[in-house]
Each structure stands twice: as C-alpha cells, then as structure tokens.
Coordinates of C-alpha atoms in Angstrom, one line a residue:
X1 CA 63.4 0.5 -26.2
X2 CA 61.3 -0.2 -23.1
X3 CA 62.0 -3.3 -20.7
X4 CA 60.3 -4.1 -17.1
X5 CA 60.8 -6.3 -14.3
X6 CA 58.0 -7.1 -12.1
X7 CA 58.6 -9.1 -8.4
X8 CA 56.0 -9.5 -5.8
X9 CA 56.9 -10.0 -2.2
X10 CA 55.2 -10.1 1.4
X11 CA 55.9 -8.1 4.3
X12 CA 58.2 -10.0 5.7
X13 CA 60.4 -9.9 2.7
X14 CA 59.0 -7.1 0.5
X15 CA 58.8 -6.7 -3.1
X16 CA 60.6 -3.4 -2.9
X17 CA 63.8 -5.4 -2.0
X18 CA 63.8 -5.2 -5.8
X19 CA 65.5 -1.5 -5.6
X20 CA 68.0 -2.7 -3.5
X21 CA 69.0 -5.4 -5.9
X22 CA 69.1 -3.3 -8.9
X23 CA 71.1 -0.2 -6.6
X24 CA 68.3 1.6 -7.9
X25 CA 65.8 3.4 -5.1
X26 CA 62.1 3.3 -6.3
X27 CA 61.7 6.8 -5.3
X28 CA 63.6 8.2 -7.6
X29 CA 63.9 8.4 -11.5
X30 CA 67.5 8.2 -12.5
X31 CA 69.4 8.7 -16.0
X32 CA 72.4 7.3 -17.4
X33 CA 74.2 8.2 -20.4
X34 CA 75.5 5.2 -22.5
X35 CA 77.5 5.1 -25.7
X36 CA 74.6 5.8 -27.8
X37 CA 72.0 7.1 -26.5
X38 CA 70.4 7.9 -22.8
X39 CA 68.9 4.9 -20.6
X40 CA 66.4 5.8 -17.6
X41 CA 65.4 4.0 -14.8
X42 CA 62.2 4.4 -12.8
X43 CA 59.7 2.3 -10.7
X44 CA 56.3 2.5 -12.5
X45 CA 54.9 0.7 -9.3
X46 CA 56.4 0.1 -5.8
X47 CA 55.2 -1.6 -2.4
X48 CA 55.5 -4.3 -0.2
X49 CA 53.5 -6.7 -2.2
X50 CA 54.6 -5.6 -5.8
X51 CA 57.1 -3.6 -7.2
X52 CA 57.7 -3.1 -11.2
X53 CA 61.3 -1.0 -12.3
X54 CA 61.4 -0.1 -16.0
X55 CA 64.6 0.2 -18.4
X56 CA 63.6 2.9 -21.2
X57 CA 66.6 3.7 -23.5
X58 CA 66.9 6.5 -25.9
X59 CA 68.4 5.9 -28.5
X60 CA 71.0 8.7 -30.7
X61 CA 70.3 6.7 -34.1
X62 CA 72.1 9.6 -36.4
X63 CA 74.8 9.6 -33.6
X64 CA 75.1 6.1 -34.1
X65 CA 75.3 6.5 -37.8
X66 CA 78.2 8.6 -37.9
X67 CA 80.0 6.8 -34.8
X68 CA 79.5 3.8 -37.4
X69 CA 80.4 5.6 -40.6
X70 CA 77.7 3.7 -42.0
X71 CA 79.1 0.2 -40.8
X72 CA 77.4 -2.9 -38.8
X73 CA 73.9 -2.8 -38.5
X74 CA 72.0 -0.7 -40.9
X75 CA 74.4 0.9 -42.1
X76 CA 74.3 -1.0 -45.6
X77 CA 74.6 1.3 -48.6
X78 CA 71.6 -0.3 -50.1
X79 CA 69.2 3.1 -48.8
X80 CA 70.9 5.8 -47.2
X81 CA 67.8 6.6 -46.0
X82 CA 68.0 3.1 -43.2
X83 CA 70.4 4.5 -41.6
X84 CA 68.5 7.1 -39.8
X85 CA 65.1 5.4 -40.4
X86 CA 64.9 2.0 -38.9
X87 CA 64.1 0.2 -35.8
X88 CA 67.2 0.7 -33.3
X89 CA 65.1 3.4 -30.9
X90 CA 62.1 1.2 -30.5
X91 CA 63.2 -2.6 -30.9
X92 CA 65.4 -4.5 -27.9
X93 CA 68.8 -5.5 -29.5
X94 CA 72.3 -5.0 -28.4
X95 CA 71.6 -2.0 -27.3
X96 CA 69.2 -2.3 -24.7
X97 CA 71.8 -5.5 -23.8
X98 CA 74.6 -3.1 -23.5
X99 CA 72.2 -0.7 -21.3
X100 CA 71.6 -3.7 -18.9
X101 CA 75.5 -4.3 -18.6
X102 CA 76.1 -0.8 -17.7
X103 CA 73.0 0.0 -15.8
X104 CA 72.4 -3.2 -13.5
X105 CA 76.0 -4.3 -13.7
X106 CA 76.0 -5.1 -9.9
X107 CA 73.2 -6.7 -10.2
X108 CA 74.5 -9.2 -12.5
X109 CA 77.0 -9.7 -10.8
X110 CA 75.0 -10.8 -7.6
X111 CA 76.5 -8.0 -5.5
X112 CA 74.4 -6.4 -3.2
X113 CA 75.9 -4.9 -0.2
X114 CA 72.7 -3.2 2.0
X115 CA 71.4 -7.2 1.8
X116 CA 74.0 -9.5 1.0
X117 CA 72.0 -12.5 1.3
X118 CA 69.0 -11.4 -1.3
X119 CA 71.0 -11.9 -4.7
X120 CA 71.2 -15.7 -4.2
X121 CA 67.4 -16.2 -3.4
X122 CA 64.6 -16.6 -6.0
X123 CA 62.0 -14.6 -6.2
X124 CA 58.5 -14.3 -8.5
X125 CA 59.8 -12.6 -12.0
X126 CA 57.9 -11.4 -14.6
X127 CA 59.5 -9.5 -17.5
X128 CA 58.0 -7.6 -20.1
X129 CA 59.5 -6.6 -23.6
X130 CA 57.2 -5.3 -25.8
X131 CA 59.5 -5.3 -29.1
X132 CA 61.5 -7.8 -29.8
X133 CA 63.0 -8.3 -32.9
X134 CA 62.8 -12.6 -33.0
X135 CA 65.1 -14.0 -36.3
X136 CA 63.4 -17.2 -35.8
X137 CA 60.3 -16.5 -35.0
X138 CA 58.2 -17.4 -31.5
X139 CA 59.8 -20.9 -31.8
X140 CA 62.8 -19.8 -31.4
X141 CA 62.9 -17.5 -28.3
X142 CA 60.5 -20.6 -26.5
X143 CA 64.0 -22.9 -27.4
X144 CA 65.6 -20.1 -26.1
X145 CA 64.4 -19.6 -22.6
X146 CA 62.1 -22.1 -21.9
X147 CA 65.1 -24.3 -20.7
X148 CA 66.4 -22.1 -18.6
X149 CA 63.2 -22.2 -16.0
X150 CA 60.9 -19.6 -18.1
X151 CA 57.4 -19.6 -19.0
X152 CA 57.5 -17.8 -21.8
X153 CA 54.7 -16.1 -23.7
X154 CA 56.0 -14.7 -27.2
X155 CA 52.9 -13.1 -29.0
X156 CA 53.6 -12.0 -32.3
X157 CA 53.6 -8.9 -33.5
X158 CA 51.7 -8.0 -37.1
X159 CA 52.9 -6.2 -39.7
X160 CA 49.8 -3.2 -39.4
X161 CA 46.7 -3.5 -37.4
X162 CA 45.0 -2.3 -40.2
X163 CA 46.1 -4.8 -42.5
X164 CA 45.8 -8.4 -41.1
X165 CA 46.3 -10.4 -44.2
X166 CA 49.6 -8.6 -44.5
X167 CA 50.5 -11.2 -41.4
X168 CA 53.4 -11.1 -38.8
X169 CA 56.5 -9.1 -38.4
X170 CA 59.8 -10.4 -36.9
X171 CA 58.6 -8.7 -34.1
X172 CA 57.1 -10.5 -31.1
X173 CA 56.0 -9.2 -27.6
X174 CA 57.6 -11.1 -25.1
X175 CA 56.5 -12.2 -21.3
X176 CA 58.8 -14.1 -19.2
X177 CA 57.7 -15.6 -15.9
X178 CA 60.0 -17.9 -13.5
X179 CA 59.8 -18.5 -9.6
X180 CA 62.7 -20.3 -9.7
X181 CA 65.4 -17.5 -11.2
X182 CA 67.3 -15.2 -9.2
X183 CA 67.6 -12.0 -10.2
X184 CA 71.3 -11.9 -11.5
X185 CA 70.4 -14.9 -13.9
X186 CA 67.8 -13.2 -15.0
X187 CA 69.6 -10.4 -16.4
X188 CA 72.3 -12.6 -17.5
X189 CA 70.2 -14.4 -19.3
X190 CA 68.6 -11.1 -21.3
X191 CA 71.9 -9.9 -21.5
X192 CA 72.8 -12.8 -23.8
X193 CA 69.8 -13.7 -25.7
X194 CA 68.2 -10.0 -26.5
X195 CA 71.3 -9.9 -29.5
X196 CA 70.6 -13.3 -29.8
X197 CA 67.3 -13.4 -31.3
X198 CA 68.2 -10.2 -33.0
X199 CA 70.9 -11.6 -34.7
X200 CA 73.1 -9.0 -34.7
X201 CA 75.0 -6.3 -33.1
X202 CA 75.8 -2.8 -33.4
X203 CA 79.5 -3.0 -32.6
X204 CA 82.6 -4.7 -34.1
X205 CA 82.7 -7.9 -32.2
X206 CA 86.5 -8.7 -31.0
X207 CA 88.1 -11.4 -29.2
X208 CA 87.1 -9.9 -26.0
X209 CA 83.4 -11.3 -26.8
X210 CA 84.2 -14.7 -26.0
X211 CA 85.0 -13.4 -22.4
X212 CA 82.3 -11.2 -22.0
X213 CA 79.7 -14.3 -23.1
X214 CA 81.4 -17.3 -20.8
X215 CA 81.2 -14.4 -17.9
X216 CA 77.4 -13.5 -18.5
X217 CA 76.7 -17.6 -19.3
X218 CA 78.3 -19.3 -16.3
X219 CA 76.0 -21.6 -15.0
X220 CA 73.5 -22.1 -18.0
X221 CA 75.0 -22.2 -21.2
X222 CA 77.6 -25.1 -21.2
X223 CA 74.5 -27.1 -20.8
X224 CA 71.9 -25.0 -23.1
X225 CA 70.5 -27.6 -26.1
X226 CA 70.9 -24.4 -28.3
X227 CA 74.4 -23.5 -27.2
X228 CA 76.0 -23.9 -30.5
X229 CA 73.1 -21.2 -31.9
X230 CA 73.6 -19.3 -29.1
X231 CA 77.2 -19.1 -29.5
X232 CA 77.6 -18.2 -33.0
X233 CA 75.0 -15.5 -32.9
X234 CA 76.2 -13.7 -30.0
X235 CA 79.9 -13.9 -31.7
X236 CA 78.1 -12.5 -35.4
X237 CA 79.2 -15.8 -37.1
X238 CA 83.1 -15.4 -36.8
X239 CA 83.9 -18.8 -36.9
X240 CA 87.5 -18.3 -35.1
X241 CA 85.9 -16.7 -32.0
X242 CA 83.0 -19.3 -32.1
X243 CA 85.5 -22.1 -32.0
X244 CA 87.3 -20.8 -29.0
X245 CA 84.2 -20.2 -27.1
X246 CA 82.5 -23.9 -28.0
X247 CA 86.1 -25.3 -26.9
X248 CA 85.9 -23.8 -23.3
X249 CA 82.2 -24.3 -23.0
X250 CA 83.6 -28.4 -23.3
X251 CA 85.8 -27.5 -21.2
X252 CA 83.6 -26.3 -18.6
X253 CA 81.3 -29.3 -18.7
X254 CA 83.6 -32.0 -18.6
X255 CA 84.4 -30.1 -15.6
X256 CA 81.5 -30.4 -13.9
X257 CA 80.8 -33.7 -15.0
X258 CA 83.9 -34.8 -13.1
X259 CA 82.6 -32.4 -10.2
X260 CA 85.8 -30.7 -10.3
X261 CA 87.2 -26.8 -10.8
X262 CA 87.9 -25.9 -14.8
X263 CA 91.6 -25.1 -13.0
X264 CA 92.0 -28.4 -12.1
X265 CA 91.8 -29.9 -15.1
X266 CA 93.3 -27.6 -17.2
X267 CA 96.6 -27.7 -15.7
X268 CA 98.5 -29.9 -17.9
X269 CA 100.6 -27.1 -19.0
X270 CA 101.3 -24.0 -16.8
X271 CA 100.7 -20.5 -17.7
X272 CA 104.1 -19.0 -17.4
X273 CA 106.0 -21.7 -19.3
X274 CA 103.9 -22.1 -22.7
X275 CA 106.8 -22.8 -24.5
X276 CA 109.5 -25.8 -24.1
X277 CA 112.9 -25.3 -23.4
X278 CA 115.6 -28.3 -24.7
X279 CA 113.8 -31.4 -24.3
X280 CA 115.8 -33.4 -21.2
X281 CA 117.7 -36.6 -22.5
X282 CA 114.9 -38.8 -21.0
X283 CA 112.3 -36.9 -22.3
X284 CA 114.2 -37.3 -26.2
X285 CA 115.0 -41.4 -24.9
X286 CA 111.1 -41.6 -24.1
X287 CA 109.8 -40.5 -27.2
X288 CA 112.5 -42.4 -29.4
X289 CA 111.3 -45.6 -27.7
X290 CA 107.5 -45.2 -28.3
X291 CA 108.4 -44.2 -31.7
X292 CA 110.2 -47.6 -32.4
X293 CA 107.7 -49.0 -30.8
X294 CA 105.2 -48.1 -33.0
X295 CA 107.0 -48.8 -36.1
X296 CA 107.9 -52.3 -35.3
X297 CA 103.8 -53.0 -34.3
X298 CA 103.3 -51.4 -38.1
X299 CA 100.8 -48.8 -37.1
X300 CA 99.4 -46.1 -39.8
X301 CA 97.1 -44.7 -37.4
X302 CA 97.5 -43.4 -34.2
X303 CA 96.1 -41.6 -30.9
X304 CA 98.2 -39.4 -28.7
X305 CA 96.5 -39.6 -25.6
X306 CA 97.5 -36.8 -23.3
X307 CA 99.1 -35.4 -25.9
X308 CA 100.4 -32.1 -24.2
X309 CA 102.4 -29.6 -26.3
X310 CA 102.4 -31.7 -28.8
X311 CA 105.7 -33.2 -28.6
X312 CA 105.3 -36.5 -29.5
X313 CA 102.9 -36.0 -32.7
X314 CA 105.2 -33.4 -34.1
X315 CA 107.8 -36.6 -34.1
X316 CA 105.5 -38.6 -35.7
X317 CA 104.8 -36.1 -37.8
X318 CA 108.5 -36.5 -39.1
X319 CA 107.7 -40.4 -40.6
X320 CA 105.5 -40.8 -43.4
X321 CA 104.7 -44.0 -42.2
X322 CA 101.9 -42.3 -39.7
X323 CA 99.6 -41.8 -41.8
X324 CA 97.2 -40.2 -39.9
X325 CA 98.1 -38.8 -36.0
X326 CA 95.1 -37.6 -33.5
X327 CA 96.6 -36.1 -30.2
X328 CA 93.9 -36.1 -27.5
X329 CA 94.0 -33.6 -24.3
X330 CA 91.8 -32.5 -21.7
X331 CA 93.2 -29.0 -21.4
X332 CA 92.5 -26.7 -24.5
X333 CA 95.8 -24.4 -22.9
X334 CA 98.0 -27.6 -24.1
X335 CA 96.6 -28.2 -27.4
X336 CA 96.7 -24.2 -28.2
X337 CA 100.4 -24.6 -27.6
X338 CA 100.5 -28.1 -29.8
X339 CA 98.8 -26.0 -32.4
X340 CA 101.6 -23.4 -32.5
X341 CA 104.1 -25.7 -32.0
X342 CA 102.8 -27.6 -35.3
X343 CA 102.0 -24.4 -37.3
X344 CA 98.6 -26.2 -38.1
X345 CA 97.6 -22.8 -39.7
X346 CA 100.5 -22.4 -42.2
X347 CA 100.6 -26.7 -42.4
X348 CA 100.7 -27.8 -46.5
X349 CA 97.6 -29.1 -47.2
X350 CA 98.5 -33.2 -47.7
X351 CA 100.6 -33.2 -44.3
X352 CA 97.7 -30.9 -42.7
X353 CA 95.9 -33.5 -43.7
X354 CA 97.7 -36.0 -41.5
X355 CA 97.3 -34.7 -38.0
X356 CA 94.2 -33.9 -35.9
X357 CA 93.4 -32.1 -32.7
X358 CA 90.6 -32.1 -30.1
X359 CA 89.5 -32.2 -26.7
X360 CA 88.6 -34.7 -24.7
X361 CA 88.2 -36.7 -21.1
X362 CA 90.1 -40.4 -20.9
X363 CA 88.0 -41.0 -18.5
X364 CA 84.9 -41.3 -20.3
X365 CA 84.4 -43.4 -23.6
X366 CA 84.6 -41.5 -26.6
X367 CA 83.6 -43.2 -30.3
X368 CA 86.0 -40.3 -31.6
X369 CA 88.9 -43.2 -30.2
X370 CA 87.8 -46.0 -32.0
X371 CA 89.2 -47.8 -35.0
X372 CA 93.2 -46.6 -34.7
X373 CA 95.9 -48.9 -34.9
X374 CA 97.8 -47.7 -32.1
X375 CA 97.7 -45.4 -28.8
X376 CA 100.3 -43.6 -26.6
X377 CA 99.9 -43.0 -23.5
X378 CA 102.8 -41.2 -22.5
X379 CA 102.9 -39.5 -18.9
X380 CA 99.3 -39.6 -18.6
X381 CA 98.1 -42.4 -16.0
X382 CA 100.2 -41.2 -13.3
X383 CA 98.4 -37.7 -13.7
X384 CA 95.1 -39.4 -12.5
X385 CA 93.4 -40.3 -9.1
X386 CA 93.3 -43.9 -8.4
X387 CA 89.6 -44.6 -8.4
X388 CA 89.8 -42.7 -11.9
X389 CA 92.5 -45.2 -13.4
X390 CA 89.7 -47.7 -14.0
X391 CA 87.7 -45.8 -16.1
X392 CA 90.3 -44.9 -18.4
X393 CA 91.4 -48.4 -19.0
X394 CA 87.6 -49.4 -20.4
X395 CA 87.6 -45.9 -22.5
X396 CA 91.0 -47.3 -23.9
X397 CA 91.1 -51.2 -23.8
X398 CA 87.3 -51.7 -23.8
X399 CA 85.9 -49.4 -25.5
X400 CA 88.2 -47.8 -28.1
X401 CA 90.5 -50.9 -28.5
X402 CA 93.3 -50.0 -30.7
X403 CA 95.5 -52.9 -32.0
X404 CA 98.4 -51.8 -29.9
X405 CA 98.5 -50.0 -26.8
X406 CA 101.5 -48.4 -25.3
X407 CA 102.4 -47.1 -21.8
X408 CA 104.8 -44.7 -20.3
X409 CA 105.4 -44.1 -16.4
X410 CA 107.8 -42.9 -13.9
X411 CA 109.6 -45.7 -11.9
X412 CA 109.5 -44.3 -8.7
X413 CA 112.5 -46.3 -7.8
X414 CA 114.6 -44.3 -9.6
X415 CA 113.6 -41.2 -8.3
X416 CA 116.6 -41.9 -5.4
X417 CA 118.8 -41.2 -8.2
X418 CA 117.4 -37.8 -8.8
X419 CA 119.9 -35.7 -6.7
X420 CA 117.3 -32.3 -6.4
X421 CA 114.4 -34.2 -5.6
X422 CA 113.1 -34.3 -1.8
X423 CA 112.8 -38.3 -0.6
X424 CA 109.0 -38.6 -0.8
X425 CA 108.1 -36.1 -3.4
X426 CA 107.1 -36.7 -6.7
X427 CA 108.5 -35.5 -10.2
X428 CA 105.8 -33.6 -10.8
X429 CA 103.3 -31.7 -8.4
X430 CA 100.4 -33.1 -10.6
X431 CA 101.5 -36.6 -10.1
X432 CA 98.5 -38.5 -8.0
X433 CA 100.9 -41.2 -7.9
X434 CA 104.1 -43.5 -8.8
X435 CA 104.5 -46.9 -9.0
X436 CA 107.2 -49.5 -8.4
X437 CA 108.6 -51.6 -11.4
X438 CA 106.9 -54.4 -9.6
X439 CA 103.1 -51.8 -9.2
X440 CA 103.6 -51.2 -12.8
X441 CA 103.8 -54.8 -14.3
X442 CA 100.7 -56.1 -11.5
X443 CA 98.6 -53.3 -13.1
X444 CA 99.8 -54.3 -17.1
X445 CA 99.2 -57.8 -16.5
X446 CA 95.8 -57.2 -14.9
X447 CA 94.3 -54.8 -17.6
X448 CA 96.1 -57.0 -20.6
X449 CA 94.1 -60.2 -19.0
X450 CA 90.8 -58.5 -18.3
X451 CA 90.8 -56.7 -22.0
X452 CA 92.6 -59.4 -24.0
X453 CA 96.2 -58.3 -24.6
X454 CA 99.1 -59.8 -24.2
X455 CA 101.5 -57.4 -22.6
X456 CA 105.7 -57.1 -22.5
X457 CA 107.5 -54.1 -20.6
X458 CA 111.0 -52.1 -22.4
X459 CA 113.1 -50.0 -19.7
X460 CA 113.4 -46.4 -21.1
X461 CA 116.7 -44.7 -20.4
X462 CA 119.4 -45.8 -18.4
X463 CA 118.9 -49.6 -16.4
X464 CA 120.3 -49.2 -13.3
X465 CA 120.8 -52.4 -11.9
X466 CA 119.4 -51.7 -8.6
X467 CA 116.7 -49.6 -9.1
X468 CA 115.6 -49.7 -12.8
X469 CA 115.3 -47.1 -15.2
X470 CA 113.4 -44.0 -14.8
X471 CA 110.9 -44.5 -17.1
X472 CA 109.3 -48.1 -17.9
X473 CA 107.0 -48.6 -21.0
X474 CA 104.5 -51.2 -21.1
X475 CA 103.4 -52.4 -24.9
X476 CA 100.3 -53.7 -24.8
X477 CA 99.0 -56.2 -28.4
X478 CA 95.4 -57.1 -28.6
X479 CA 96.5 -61.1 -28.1
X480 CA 95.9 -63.7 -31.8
X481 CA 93.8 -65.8 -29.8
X482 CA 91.6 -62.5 -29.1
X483 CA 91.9 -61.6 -32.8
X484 CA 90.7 -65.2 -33.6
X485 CA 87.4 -64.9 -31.7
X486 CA 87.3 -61.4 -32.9

C-alpha cells in the first residue's frame, strides 16, 4: 500500500516544514513495525519550495491469516486460496488507516512541538493513492471528500490494460488537492474514509470504535451530508454502535448550533449519580399532580419534555390510559439512564409499543412534537437562559401545540423554608433562574394570551400561607374560542 503527501512552500516558510509536522526528518528513511505488517516512511522529494513524504506499508498477509483464523476480511471459507491471495498488500484499506494512526499520530493530533504554531495553518496539499478500493464507485469518494474542501480527482482503475472491454475494477486512483486543509484534518480525514470506501475492516470492530471515529471526526463529520454512510461503514453495519455514534453526532451539532460546549448541555444528569436514590416527597407530590392533571384533561398522548431519567414516563407508564408516551431530552446521558430505568430492551412488545425515546432541543421547533394531546414540562424552564425561554414557548405553544400544556417550577419563595440552602442560592446549580408566585403567573398569562390558552395555576406540595408552596404548576388548555376558529 503506497500513500504520498505533497506541500509546496516558499522560503520564508518552507515546504520542508512538512517533516516537522509529520516528526518525520526528510533525511532519513525510517521503519515502523505495525500489527501486521511493516510501514516505512521516506521523502521521495525535499526542499524549500516542495517536499513530498511517502507512507509504503508491507503488508504480512499469511500472518494476518492466522492472526484472523480465517475471520473478517478474506477470510471467507468460500476459497482457501483468498486468504493468502488477494488485495490487502497492494490496495489502501484499514490497514494503511491503522498505519496513519500509528505512524503520524502526532500529527493528527495537531501537536508539533519544534513549531507549535504550523499545525493550525493551511497549507497547499496534494495527496496521492494509487489503489483504492471505491465500494461505490468514483461517485462516491467525490460525495466523500469533495465537502470537506477537496478537489478530488478519482480515475478509475480497469480491470486489465490488455482487455478494455472487460471495463473498470472497484479500484480507483485517487488525487486530493486542498489549500484550505491543515495537515491534521487531512489525515483525519484519510483516517476515516480509506475503510470507508473499502467497506470493511480487518479487525473485530468493538464499542471503542465509536470513540476512536468521533475523536478522528471532530470538526467535520457532525455536519458531513453523508454522515449516516459514513457512520455505519466505519462501524461494519452494527446497528447498536451506529446508533450510539449518530446520537452524539446530534448531540454535537445541536451544540454548536446553540454555540455552546457538548458539556454544557449535556448536564441534565451528572456522571457520578446515574442512578436515583428515594424520590423526595415533593419530587413523588410533583409527579402525582401532573399525573392527575393529565387524566382529568383526558389525554391518550403525551410528551415528556425534559424528560430526564425518566421518572415521570415510567409513571405514566403505570395507566393504560396513556396510550402512547414520548419523553424528549437534550442530553443523550439522561435518556441512557431512562432507557435502563424502563428496561426498553426486555419491554413486552404491546407496552414497548407505548413509550418512545429521542433527542432533541426545546429550543428549536421540531415536527417530531406535533399532534399530542398533552405535554409536561416538569423542571425544565428554569434550566434555561432568559433570552432562550422565548424560543421554547413558540416550539411548544406555536409550533407543536398540544391540547393541554402543563408547567412545573420552583417557587423561589419557598426556598426560605429550605433550612440547608444558602439565602441567594438556587436549588439546583443549573438553575438560570427562579421565579416568584407572582413571576410565574405574569409569564403563564402572557404566553396563554399570545398562543391562545386559557391558563389556571395548582400549588404542588405543602401551601404555606406566607410564602406558597414549593412547587407551582401552571395548566395551560388551548381556549374553545381558539378551538372554534381552529
């Protein structure tokens, strides 16, 4: 297998920088052993103006036979022969990925300590494969890379010389060319698409693939048009692992949609506590009141906005009068936990039937929401910034409109009567804020009259008579004159 990356440069920053990148000196011709096979590095070419360093891997195919015991690629008992015969030394697959992993590891990881400040500039590429195996075909590699900020030149390759009517091979020569790249994307980007377009790998593929694939696609695959392609090829078609790694990729662009760290909104649940103690009284008081809530507005099917660990829906789950229960959460941590919580993967079929869970942002419309009877929104708003709250309301009152709407928040009032918390703190550190009784009910009123609901408010837990009760619920009911015009 035989790879090359050309760079030019100038004398004031010269092309041989390209050596110091890959901690490989252009002088010299160096070998490394890999897992299966041997992988040299050497500079075909090497000045100020251009400088070429070449990849050549060797490849052990009978050692990778018996490593294999005739398993993964090749190794299919249809010919014994293809095992030893076949196209692992010569074509770029997995193999050549794994070389550029362990080979120019530093340099895909943008370290570069003799000139700190070259990995994060661009610089003239050109790289050269001249066998790639291409499970799709020219087409395919062009959807490939071509988004990424490549010209791309994939020539394909024919079956014999000698024998043109005999037409291509799955084989195509491939030319990349970008001025825009650094050299650390570059990589990352081979890395991820040489097993890609081969469609296969030589190694079991565990759960620790999802890891290595979000590491080596930071930056460029959450927002790849091919991603879902990209995603299950890498992970050889196990559906589980391709799941896991499309539900962080989701997460990871809501996250920069909202210009924000992935920690920071996936912190509804934290790491060291993944698993409730005894619900509080007030947190058994709160639930008991949405839940008579809902029955007495006669909804079949609801949302769970926010739903958390998954609490509330495994109540509901209790009532065959919910017919059908979706819980909604930004952070895929808290719905893993809802999903053990509810044994979704040992569920009977006609209640599994029932209950649904998925990702998403309140704070963007989502036709997912609409057409549900009901939806809870229990602890969530408080969890939001200010000049966020707004947006949610049109996702939920304008956009998704369910028949009935209800609302659970702190009353901040109360919190005097919390013994062990400071004066001035919140109840919880993610709280952005807490409202007054009298907040609460000029916020209701305002989103009920903008989005046509009429709008009543139930205390939740003990009334103190002089500041409220802890939690106050706000039941929101698209209004019968809105209905009417509806």
């Amino acid at each position: 297998m035989f790879l090359t990356i050309t760079t030019t440069g100038t004398p004031e920053r010269p092309a041989t920088d390209l050596g110091f990148l890959l901690h490989k000196h252009p002088d010299n011709a160096q070998s490394f052993t890999t897992s299966h096979g041997v992988a040299h590095v050497f500079y075909p070419e090497a000045d100020a103006e251009r400088c070429t360093a070449a990849l050549l891997l060797e490849v052990d195919a009978v050692a990778l036979v018996r490593r294999g015991k005739g398993k993964g690629r090749g190794g299919a008992p249809d010919a014994a022969l293809a095992q030893y015969v076949n196209d692992r030394p010569y074509a770029a697959s997995s193999l050549l990925a794994v070389a550029i992993g362990n080979v120019f590891s530093s340099a895909m990881r943008g370290v570069c300590k003799a000139r700190p400040e070259a990995p994060a500039r661009t610089r003239p590429l050109r790289i050269e494969v001249p066998a790639l195996p291409a499970r799709g075909g020219p087409d395919l590699v062009r959807h490939l890379f071509e988004p990424l900020g490549w010209t791309v030149t994939a020539e394909p390759v024919a079956l014999d010389a000698e024998f043109p009517e005999w037409g291509a091979s799955r084989y195509v020569g491939l030319v990349l060319e970008s001025e825009a790249l650094t050299l650390s994307e570059a990589l990352r980007h081979l890395y991820v698409l040489l097993p890609v377009l081969d469609d296969t790998k030589h190694y079991w593929v565990s759960a620790e693939e999802v890891d290595k694939l979000l590491r080596a696609g930071e930056g460029w695959l959450s927002g790849h048009p091919e991603q879902k392609l990209i995603t299950s090829r890498y992970l050889s078609r196990r559906w589980s692992l391709t799941r896991q790694a499309m539900e962080r990729l989701e997460l990871v662009r809501l996250a920069e949609a909202d210009d924000s760290e992935v920690e920071e909104i996936d912190n509804a649940v934290e790491e060291e506590t993944e698993t409730e103690g005894k619900p509080t009284p007030l947190a058994v008081q709160r639930r008991e009141a949405i839940l008579d809530g809902l029955r007495r507005s006669g909804a079949g099917r609801v949302l769970d906005l926010g739903c958390g660990q998954g609490q509330l829906v495994q109540a509901m789950l209790k009532d065959p009068s919910f017919t059908e229960i979706v819980g909604v959460d930004v952070s895929m941590r808290a719905l893993t936990i809802a999903s053990r919580r509810l044994k979704l993967d040992r569920m009977g079929e006609r209640q599994a039937a029932r209950v649904t869970l998925f990702q998403g942002s309140l704070a963007y419309t989502d036709k997912r929401l609409k057409g549900y009877d009901a939806a809870v929104l229990s602890e969530v708003i408080e969890h939001l910034d200010l000049p966020r709250l707004p947006a949610l309301e049109y996702a939920v009152f304008g956009a998704a409109r369910p028949r009935t709407v209800l609302v659970t928040t702190p009353n901040v009032e109360y919190n005097v009567r919390w013994e062990t918390l400071p004066a001035g703190h919140t109840r919880h550190g993610d709280h952005r804020f807490e409202w007054t009784r009298a907040e609460f009910r000029a916020w209701a009123h305002r989103v009920a009259e903008l989005h046509g609901y009429d709008v009543e408010f139930t205390p939740v837990g003990p009334d103190d008579p002089e500041v409220g009760p802890p939690t106050q619920m706000a039941t929101f009911t698209f209004s019968a004159k809105e209905a009417k015009a509806a």
